[in-house]
XYZ file of N, CA and C in Angstrom:
462
model
N 0.845 -1.185 0.000
C 0.000 0.000 0.000
C 0.890 1.248 0.000
N 0.491 2.244 -0.722
C 1.260 3.490 -0.813
C 1.284 4.196 0.539
N 2.373 4.881 0.868
C 2.482 5.570 2.163
C 1.351 6.561 2.414
N 0.895 7.282 1.371
C -0.180 8.257 1.579
C -1.476 7.555 1.961
N -1.729 6.374 1.400
C -2.927 5.622 1.744
C -2.842 5.169 3.195
N -1.662 4.663 3.613
C -1.477 4.236 4.997
C -1.706 5.381 5.974
N -1.202 6.574 5.633
C -1.401 7.741 6.505
C -2.878 8.102 6.593
N -3.562 8.017 5.462
C -4.987 8.343 5.455
C -5.763 7.360 6.333
N -5.486 6.076 6.191
C -6.160 5.071 7.016
C -5.846 5.305 8.487
N -4.583 5.568 8.797
C -4.191 5.821 10.187
C -4.913 7.033 10.744
N -5.055 8.085 9.945
C -5.734 9.280 10.443
C -7.222 9.016 10.650
N -7.817 8.177 9.798
C -9.225 7.823 9.966
C -9.425 7.039 11.262
N -8.471 6.186 11.603
C -8.574 5.378 12.808
C -8.519 6.252 14.066
N -7.903 7.426 13.959
C -7.773 8.319 15.108
C -8.880 9.371 15.168
N -9.859 9.298 14.287
C -10.894 10.329 14.255
C -11.632 10.378 15.586
N -11.808 11.575 16.093
C -12.613 11.687 17.292
C -14.068 11.891 16.884
N -14.939 11.861 17.857
C -16.372 11.915 17.582
C -16.783 13.163 16.797
N -16.093 14.274 16.994
C -16.493 15.516 16.332
C -16.159 15.537 14.841
N -15.289 14.660 14.382
C -14.926 14.658 12.962
C -15.568 13.511 12.184
N -16.327 12.672 12.841
C -16.968 11.551 12.154
C -18.199 12.017 11.378
N -18.512 11.294 10.318
C -19.719 11.558 9.536
C -20.906 11.006 10.326
N -21.859 11.868 10.611
C -23.034 11.478 11.397
C -24.142 11.018 10.458
N -24.515 9.747 10.560
C -25.544 9.186 9.687
C -26.808 8.907 10.487
N -27.925 9.395 9.966
C -29.223 9.068 10.534
C -29.850 7.994 9.662
N -30.325 6.935 10.278
C -30.964 5.848 9.528
C -32.446 5.868 9.849
N -33.255 5.906 8.796
C -34.703 5.862 8.977
C -35.196 4.551 8.391
N -35.729 3.718 9.265
C -36.162 2.375 8.904
C -35.299 1.375 9.639
N -35.920 0.462 10.361
C -35.166 -0.484 11.187
C -35.548 -1.919 10.852
N -35.609 -2.216 9.568
C -35.976 -3.557 9.130
C -34.820 -4.531 9.181
N -35.067 -5.729 8.649
C -34.085 -6.818 8.703
C -32.792 -6.505 7.967
N -32.861 -5.833 6.812
C -31.633 -5.515 6.067
C -30.794 -4.500 6.836
N -31.433 -3.527 7.451
C -30.703 -2.560 8.278
C -30.020 -3.300 9.428
N -30.761 -4.197 10.060
C -30.223 -4.941 11.201
C -29.090 -5.886 10.798
N -29.268 -6.603 9.705
C -28.287 -7.635 9.348
C -27.130 -7.129 8.494
N -27.317 -6.008 7.795
C -26.275 -5.561 6.864
C -25.797 -4.143 7.151
N -26.690 -3.182 7.076
C -26.267 -1.779 7.144
C -25.656 -1.383 8.496
N -26.324 -1.720 9.588
C -25.787 -1.340 10.898
C -24.433 -1.988 11.201
N -24.266 -3.291 10.967
C -22.933 -3.857 11.231
C -21.828 -3.196 10.402
N -22.116 -2.888 9.152
C -21.095 -2.262 8.308
C -20.817 -0.831 8.755
N -21.867 -0.047 8.899
C -21.677 1.364 9.251
C -21.011 1.540 10.616
N -21.397 0.727 11.585
C -20.811 0.892 12.923
C -19.386 0.378 13.000
N -18.935 -0.358 11.998
C -17.541 -0.814 11.993
C -16.614 0.172 11.282
N -17.178 1.178 10.641
C -16.371 2.152 9.909
C -15.832 3.210 10.878
N -14.515 3.430 10.878
C -13.931 4.353 11.853
C -14.304 5.818 11.652
N -14.725 6.192 10.449
C -15.032 7.599 10.184
C -16.530 7.892 10.204
N -17.311 6.948 10.738
C -18.772 7.084 10.734
C -19.322 6.900 12.145
N -20.342 7.670 12.453
C -21.113 7.458 13.676
C -22.582 7.402 13.288
N -23.264 6.341 13.661
C -24.707 6.270 13.435
C -25.328 7.143 14.511
N -25.813 8.283 14.075
C -26.348 9.301 14.990
C -27.664 8.851 15.624
N -28.509 8.233 14.815
C -29.784 7.735 15.323
C -30.357 6.678 14.386
N -31.263 5.897 14.934
C -32.004 4.887 14.199
C -33.475 5.172 14.454
N -34.196 5.532 13.405
C -35.592 5.945 13.551
C -36.527 4.980 12.839
N -37.694 4.798 13.414
C -38.734 3.990 12.797
C -40.067 4.432 13.388
N -41.159 3.947 12.800
C -42.501 4.302 13.283
C -42.613 3.968 14.772
N -42.094 2.817 15.144
C -42.029 2.403 16.536
C -40.545 2.413 16.905
N -40.156 3.249 17.845
C -38.733 3.424 18.163
C -38.043 2.076 18.418
N -36.971 1.799 17.694
C -36.272 0.514 17.798
C -35.232 0.511 18.929
N -35.716 0.529 20.177
C -34.832 0.678 21.326
C -33.786 -0.429 21.443
N -34.190 -1.676 21.315
C -33.247 -2.788 21.486
C -32.162 -2.780 20.416
N -32.565 -2.562 19.170
C -31.603 -2.546 18.074
C -30.636 -1.362 18.216
N -31.164 -0.214 18.566
C -30.320 0.969 18.760
C -29.331 0.744 19.901
N -29.786 0.134 20.973
C -28.914 -0.141 22.113
C -27.784 -1.086 21.710
N -28.112 -2.116 20.918
C -27.111 -3.079 20.476
C -25.999 -2.413 19.663
N -26.342 -1.341 18.938
C -25.362 -0.650 18.098
C -24.951 0.707 18.653
N -25.229 0.924 19.930
C -24.759 2.109 20.637
C -25.172 3.418 19.946
N -26.446 3.495 19.607
C -26.969 4.708 18.992
C -28.299 5.060 19.654
N -28.904 6.119 19.200
C -30.152 6.616 19.775
C -31.346 6.112 18.976
N -32.338 5.605 19.672
C -33.590 5.188 19.032
C -34.528 6.383 18.958
N -35.143 6.565 17.798
C -36.052 7.688 17.592
C -37.348 7.164 17.006
N -38.450 7.622 17.545
C -39.759 7.282 17.000
C -40.149 8.354 15.984
N -40.571 7.934 14.805
C -40.972 8.893 13.772
C -42.403 9.327 14.071
N -42.517 10.473 14.713
C -43.839 11.016 15.005
C -44.225 12.025 13.937
N -43.338 12.977 13.720
C -43.492 13.916 12.606
C -42.125 14.001 11.931
N -42.122 14.236 10.647
C -40.855 14.299 9.925
C -39.987 15.447 10.419
N -40.621 16.544 10.756
C -39.843 17.701 11.205
C -39.175 17.454 12.555
N -39.641 16.446 13.302
C -39.029 16.158 14.603
C -37.805 15.246 14.488
N -37.525 14.730 13.301
C -36.358 13.876 13.130
C -35.086 14.710 13.288
N -34.097 14.188 14.002
C -32.859 14.946 14.230
C -32.088 15.209 12.939
N -31.248 16.209 12.980
C -30.352 16.477 11.865
C -29.178 15.515 11.904
N -28.500 15.404 10.790
C -27.334 14.539 10.658
C -26.572 15.039 9.435
N -25.435 14.415 9.150
C -24.670 14.808 7.964
C -25.203 14.149 6.703
N -25.702 12.916 6.841
C -26.278 12.140 5.739
C -27.434 11.347 6.318
N -28.541 11.274 5.585
C -29.650 10.436 6.025
C -29.744 9.228 5.100
N -29.944 8.083 5.698
C -30.067 6.832 4.962
C -31.525 6.393 5.073
N -32.244 6.426 3.952
C -33.650 6.048 3.937
C -33.790 4.565 3.624
N -34.157 3.807 4.639
C -34.385 2.372 4.486
C -35.864 2.093 4.731
N -36.679 2.902 4.099
C -38.134 2.790 4.223
C -38.707 2.320 2.887
N -39.915 1.744 2.903
C -40.511 1.302 1.642
C -40.615 2.447 0.637
N -40.402 2.114 -0.614
C -40.397 3.126 -1.671
C -41.714 3.904 -1.714
N -42.796 3.282 -1.358
C -44.101 3.935 -1.398
C -44.286 5.054 -0.394
N -43.475 5.099 0.646
C -43.586 6.168 1.650
C -42.366 7.084 1.651
N -41.495 6.910 0.714
C -40.215 7.621 0.692
C -40.342 9.114 0.358
N -41.331 9.489 -0.435
C -41.430 10.856 -0.949
C -41.390 11.910 0.153
N -42.136 11.726 1.208
C -42.181 12.732 2.277
C -40.811 12.887 2.950
N -40.085 11.800 3.097
C -38.752 11.861 3.700
C -37.771 12.588 2.777
N -37.844 12.285 1.492
C -36.973 12.963 0.525
C -37.246 14.463 0.569
N -38.499 14.819 0.574
C -38.870 16.239 0.618
C -38.330 16.913 1.886
N -38.517 16.273 3.032
C -38.073 16.837 4.309
C -36.564 17.064 4.339
N -35.795 16.046 3.980
C -34.340 16.177 4.087
C -33.749 17.004 2.948
N -34.399 17.043 1.811
C -33.952 17.926 0.730
C -34.109 19.386 1.158
N -35.212 19.713 1.838
C -35.407 21.075 2.339
C -34.327 21.456 3.346
N -33.864 20.482 4.111
C -32.805 20.735 5.092
C -31.416 20.741 4.446
N -31.364 20.387 3.173
C -30.102 20.305 2.420
C -29.161 19.234 2.998
N -29.763 18.155 3.471
C -29.002 17.023 3.991
C -28.916 15.971 2.886
N -27.719 15.496 2.546
C -27.583 14.456 1.527
C -28.396 13.214 1.899
N -28.977 12.593 0.875
C -29.883 11.460 1.064
C -29.341 10.242 0.330
N -29.339 9.110 1.013
C -28.982 7.834 0.402
C -30.168 6.906 0.607
N -30.589 6.208 -0.440
C -31.747 5.329 -0.325
C -31.392 3.896 -0.669
N -32.213 2.994 -0.152
C -32.133 1.607 -0.583
C -32.815 1.505 -1.935
N -32.630 0.395 -2.589
C -33.311 0.147 -3.856
C -34.729 -0.343 -3.574
N -35.645 -0.203 -4.434
C -35.558 0.641 -5.626
C -35.616 2.114 -5.244
N -35.039 2.920 -6.083
C -34.952 4.355 -5.818
C -36.330 5.011 -5.808
N -37.154 4.671 -6.782
C -38.475 5.286 -6.922
C -39.429 4.275 -7.556
N -40.720 4.582 -7.493
C -41.719 3.676 -8.069
C -41.777 3.732 -9.579
N -41.467 4.892 -10.136
C -41.522 5.047 -11.588
C -40.627 6.215 -12.000
N -40.512 6.435 -13.283
C -39.608 7.474 -13.782
C -40.053 8.870 -13.333
N -41.336 9.098 -13.241
C -41.841 10.404 -12.805
C -41.384 10.704 -11.370
N -41.521 9.733 -10.480
C -41.090 9.924 -9.104
C -39.559 10.042 -9.033
N -38.871 9.267 -9.830
C -37.410 9.324 -9.915
C -36.951 10.747 -10.253
N -37.540 11.321 -11.279
C -37.182 12.678 -11.698
C -37.542 13.709 -10.633
N -38.671 13.505 -9.955
C -39.077 14.411 -8.879
C -38.044 14.402 -7.747
N -37.596 13.207 -7.344
C -36.584 13.109 -6.290
C -35.315 13.855 -6.686
N -34.895 13.690 -7.934
C -33.678 14.349 -8.402
C -33.833 15.864 -8.437
N -35.036 16.347 -8.698
C -35.277 17.797 -8.683
C -35.294 18.336 -7.259
N -35.788 17.537 -6.326
C -35.902 18.004 -4.944
C -34.558 18.109 -4.241
N -33.659 17.203 -4.534
C -32.374 17.190 -3.840
C -31.239 17.110 -4.842
N -30.231 17.939 -4.640
C -29.083 17.866 -5.545
C -28.032 16.885 -5.044
N -28.266 16.288 -3.854
C -27.362 15.272 -3.326
C -28.202 14.095 -2.847
N -28.491 13.197 -3.772
C -29.298 12.020 -3.458
C -28.736 10.849 -4.241
N -28.705 9.685 -3.614
C -28.135 8.528 -4.295
C -28.778 7.236 -3.863
N -28.513 6.216 -4.647
C -29.031 4.880 -4.388
C -27.970 3.895 -4.844
N -27.839 2.809 -4.124
C -26.881 1.789 -4.533
C -27.531 0.422 -4.377
N -27.001 -0.514 -5.076
C -27.496 -1.878 -5.037
C -26.430 -2.737 -4.393
N -26.794 -3.415 -3.307
C -25.827 -4.180 -2.524
C -25.132 -5.258 -3.346
N -25.766 -5.781 -4.335
C -25.241 -6.956 -5.014
C -24.496 -6.644 -6.308
N -24.083 -5.419 -6.500
C -23.408 -5.062 -7.751
C -22.066 -5.746 -7.914
N -21.484 -6.227 -6.843
C -20.179 -6.883 -6.946
C -20.295 -8.407 -7.050
N -21.490 -8.965 -6.975
C -21.662 -10.416 -7.090
C -21.236 -10.871 -8.479
N -20.644 -12.063 -8.552
C -20.177 -12.607 -9.833
C -21.290 -12.646 -10.882
N -22.479 -13.099 -10.496
C -23.585 -13.206 -11.457
C -23.962 -11.837 -12.015
N -23.931 -10.827 -11.180
C -24.268 -9.471 -11.623
C -23.181 -8.946 -12.556
N -21.929 -9.195 -12.229
C -20.838 -8.756 -13.093
C -20.897 -9.455 -14.460
N -21.267 -10.738 -14.462
C -21.402 -11.473 -15.719
C -22.550 -10.892 -16.549
N -23.663 -10.609 -15.915
C -24.797 -10.014 -16.624
C -24.414 -8.654 -17.204
N -23.637 -7.887 -16.464
C -23.173 -6.585 -16.943
C -22.359 -6.756 -18.229
N -21.466 -7.743 -18.241
C -20.656 -8.006 -19.439
C -21.545 -8.401 -20.617
N -22.547 -9.223 -20.357
C -23.455 -9.639 -21.424
C -24.168 -8.428 -22.025
N -24.630 -7.555 -21.159
C -25.349 -6.360 -21.634
C -24.407 -5.459 -22.421
N -23.207 -5.232 -21.889
C -22.236 -4.366 -22.569
C -21.835 -4.922 -23.939
N -21.834 -6.232 -24.069
C -21.427 -6.872 -25.326
C -22.609 -7.274 -26.196
N -23.798 -6.757 -25.856
C -25.003 -7.057 -26.633
C -25.206 -8.558 -26.862
N -25.002 -9.344 -25.824
C -25.130 -10.785 -25.945
C -26.555 -11.273 -25.712
N -27.466 -10.361 -25.417
C -28.858 -10.730 -25.204
C -29.587 -10.894 -26.511
N -30.819 -11.335 -26.402
C -31.617 -11.587 -27.608
C -32.188 -10.368 -28.241
């Protein structure tokens, strides 16, 4: 590894709480519990600021040393540096609107939107919004990508 990379990793390991990226997670389902929380809480430059759901997820939040928040009104949700929306796509619009107004970057689970119209609306509301697919690095997905790029389909 290059010396500059080693220094960067070392500096990330020494980050104090005030320099960490504060992430608010909205939605406390099985994928958040089994995948997102273990990954995010293991990252040295990240702090999960809160975990919010319709019914405050006290046990799960306690297990990951974060604050449980009940979603009563959207405006009562705490601020953070980035919000991670792990809520069903059908209820996502109000959250996107709320955090876009606050100018907080938004990351969503897939699918991003229900249709192209909603997709375009989300992009207009926030200039910092993204979505990723957990399985993009799987061998089968990479093979399918090659097939598509090489027009190997019917």
